[in-house]
Short mmCIF file of C-alpha atoms in Angstrom, two decimals:
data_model
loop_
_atom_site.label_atom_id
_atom_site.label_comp_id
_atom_site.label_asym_id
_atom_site.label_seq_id
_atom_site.Cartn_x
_atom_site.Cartn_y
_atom_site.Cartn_z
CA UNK A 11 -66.28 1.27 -30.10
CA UNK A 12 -66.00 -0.15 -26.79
CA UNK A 13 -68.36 0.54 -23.88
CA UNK A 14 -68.51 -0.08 -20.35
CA UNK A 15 -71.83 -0.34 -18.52
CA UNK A 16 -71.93 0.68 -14.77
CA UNK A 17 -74.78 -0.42 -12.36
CA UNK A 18 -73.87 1.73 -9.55
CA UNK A 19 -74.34 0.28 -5.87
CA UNK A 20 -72.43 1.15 -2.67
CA UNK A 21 -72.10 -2.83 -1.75
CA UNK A 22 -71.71 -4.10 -4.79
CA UNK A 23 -70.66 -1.72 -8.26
CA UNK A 24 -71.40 -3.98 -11.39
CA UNK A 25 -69.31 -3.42 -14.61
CA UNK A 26 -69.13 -4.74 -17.81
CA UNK A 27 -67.21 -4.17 -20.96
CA UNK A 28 -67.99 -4.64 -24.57
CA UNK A 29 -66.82 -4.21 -27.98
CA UNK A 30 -69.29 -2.75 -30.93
CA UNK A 31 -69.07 -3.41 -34.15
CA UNK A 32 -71.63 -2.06 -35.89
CA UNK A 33 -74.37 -4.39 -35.29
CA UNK A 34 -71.99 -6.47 -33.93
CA UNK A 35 -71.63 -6.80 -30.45
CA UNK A 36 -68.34 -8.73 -28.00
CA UNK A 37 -67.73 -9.67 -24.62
CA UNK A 38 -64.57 -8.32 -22.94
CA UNK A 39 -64.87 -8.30 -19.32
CA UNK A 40 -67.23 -8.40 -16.41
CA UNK A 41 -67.25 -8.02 -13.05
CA UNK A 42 -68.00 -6.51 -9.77
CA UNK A 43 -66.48 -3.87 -7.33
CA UNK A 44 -66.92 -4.68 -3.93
CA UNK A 45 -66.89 -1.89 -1.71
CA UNK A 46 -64.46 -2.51 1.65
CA UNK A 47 -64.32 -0.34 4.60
CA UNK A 48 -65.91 0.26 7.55
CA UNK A 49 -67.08 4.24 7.06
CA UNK A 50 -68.71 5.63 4.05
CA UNK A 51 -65.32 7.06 2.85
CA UNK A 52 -63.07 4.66 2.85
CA UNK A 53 -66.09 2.26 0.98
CA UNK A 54 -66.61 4.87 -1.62
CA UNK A 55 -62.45 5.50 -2.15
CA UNK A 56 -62.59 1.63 -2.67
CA UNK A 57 -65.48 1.61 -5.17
CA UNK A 58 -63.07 4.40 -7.11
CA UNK A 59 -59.72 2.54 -6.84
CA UNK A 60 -61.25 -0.55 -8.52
CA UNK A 61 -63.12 1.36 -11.02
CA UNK A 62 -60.11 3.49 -12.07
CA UNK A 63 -58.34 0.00 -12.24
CA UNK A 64 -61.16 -0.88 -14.45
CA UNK A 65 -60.93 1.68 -17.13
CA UNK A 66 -57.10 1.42 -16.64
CA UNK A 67 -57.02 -2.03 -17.99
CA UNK A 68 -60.16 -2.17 -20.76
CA UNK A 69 -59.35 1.66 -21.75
CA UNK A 70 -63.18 2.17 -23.18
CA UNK A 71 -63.99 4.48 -25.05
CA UNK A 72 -67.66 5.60 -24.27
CA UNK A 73 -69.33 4.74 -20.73
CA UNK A 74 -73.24 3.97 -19.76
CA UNK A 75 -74.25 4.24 -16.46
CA UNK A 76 -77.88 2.80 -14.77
CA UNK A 77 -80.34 6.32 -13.80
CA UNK A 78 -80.97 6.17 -10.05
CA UNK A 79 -85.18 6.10 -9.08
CA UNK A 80 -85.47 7.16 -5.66
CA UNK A 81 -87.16 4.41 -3.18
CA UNK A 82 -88.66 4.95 0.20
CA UNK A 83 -85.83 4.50 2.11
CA UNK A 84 -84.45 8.27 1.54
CA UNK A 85 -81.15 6.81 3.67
CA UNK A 86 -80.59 4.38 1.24
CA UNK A 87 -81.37 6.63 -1.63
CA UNK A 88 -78.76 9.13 -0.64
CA UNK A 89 -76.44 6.13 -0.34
CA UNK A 90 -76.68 5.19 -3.55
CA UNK A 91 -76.41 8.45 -5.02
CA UNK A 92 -73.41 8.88 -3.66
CA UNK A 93 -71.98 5.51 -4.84
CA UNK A 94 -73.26 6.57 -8.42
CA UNK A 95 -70.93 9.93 -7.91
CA UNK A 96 -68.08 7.85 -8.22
CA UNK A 97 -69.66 5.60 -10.94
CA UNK A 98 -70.09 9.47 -12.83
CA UNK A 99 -66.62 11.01 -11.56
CA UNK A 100 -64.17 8.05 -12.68
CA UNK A 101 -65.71 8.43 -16.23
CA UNK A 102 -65.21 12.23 -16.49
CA UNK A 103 -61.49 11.91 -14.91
CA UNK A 104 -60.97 9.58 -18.26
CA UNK A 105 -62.85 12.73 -20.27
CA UNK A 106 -65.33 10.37 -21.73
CA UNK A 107 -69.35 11.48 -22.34
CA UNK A 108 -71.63 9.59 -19.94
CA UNK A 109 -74.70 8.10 -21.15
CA UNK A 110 -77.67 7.68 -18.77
CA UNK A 111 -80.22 5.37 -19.38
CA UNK A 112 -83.24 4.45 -17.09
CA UNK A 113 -83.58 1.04 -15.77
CA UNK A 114 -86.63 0.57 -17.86
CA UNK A 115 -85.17 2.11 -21.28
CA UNK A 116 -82.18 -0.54 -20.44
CA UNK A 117 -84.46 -3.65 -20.29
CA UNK A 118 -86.81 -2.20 -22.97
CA UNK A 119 -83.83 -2.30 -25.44
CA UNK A 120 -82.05 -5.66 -24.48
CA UNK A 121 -85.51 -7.33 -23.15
CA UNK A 122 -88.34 -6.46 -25.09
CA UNK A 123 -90.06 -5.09 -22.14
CA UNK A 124 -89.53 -2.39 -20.04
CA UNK A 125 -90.60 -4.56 -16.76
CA UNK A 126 -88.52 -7.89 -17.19
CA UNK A 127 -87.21 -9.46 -14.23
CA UNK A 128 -83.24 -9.62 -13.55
CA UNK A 129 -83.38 -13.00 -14.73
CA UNK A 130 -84.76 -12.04 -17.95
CA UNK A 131 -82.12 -9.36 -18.75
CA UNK A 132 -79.17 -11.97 -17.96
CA UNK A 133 -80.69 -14.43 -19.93
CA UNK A 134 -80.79 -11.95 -23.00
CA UNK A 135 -77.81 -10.47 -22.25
CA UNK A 136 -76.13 -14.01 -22.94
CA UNK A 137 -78.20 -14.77 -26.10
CA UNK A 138 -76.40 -11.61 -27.29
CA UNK A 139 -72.84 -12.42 -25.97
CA UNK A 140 -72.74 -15.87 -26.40
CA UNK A 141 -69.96 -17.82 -24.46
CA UNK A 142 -69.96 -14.95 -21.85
CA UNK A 143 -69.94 -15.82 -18.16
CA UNK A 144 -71.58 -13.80 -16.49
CA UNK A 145 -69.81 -12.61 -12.59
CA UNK A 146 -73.07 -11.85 -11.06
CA UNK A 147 -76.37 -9.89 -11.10
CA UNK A 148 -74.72 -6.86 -10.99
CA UNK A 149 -72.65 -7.03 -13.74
CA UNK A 150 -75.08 -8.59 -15.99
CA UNK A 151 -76.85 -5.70 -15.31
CA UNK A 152 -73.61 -3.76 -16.34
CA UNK A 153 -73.57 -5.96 -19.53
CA UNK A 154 -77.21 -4.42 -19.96
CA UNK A 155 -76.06 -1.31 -19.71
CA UNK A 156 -73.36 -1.57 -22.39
CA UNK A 157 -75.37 -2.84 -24.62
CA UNK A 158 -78.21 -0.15 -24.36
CA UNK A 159 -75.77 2.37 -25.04
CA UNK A 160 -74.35 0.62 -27.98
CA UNK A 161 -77.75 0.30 -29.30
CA UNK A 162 -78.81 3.86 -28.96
CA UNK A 163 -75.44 5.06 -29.60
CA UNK A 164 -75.08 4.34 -33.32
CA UNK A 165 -78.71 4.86 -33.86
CA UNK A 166 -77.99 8.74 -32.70
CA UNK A 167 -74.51 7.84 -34.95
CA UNK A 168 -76.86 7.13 -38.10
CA UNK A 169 -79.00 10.16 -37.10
CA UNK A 170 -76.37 12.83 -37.11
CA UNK A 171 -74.76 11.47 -40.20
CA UNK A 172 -78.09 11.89 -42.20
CA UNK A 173 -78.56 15.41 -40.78
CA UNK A 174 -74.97 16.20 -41.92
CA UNK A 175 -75.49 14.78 -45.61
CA UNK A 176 -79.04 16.54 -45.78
CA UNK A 177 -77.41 20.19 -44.61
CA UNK A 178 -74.40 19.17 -47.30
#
């Protein structure tokens, strides 16, 4: 199965790509989409291009995508929501399922601990994709991401298999 992991930002749109095996988890590709323009919409068509260009190229197969909190700069908080509209829409134009994890469920499952600092999750991140260079913050947060939904995905995999044997 491969995933990519989106940690949606208007400035700066991490990504990350992965392939899972089982338990087993690979590096593909990393990076970050830098949003260029000078008005909201022609920053946000950017962040779309390069993410379409992303899933062009990697073709995955299931996507993961950071839960926004909301801050106390409502301004910024709208921002960002709209930034994680295209991190949503680019997904659905591919028809895959989303998954949504919150920013403490990610580091919980790739940490340990639902609080770890950024440097934390990177560091764990390339204890479990050795040999991976990481592009930035932002897409090791992507990376994160992935891997969550890798995690959780075949547990709810092993889940609805047992249900389907038990109901056979």
């Amino acid at each position: 199965m491969r995933v990519l992991g989106i940690d949606p930002g208007l400035r700066n749109m991490g990504w990350g790509v992965i392939d899972a095996d089982g338990s087993r988890l690979s590096h593909v590709a990393n990076g970050i989409c830098h949003s260029v323009g000078s008005d909201l919409a022609a920053r946000l068509l950017s962040l779309h291009e390069q993410l379409t260009d992303v899933f062009a190229r990697f073709q995955p197969e299931q996507a993961a995508i950071e839960q926004t909190f909301v801050n106390k700069d409502g301004a910024g908080t709208l921002k960002l929501g709209q930034a994680r509209g295209i991190a949503l829409l680019v997904p659905a134009q591919f028809g895959l399922k989303i998954g949504e994890y919150a920013p403490n469920k990610v580091k919980k499952t790739v940490v340990g601990v639902g609080h770890a600092e950024k440097q934390q999750v990177e560091h764990m991140v390339k204890l479990q994709l050795p040999g991976t260079v990481i592009k930035g913050a932002d897409a090791a947060d992507a990376l994160a991401i992935a891997i969550c939904h890798a995690h959780h995905a075949r547990a709810g995999a092993g889940y609805e298999k047992a249900l389907r044997r038990a109901q056979a």
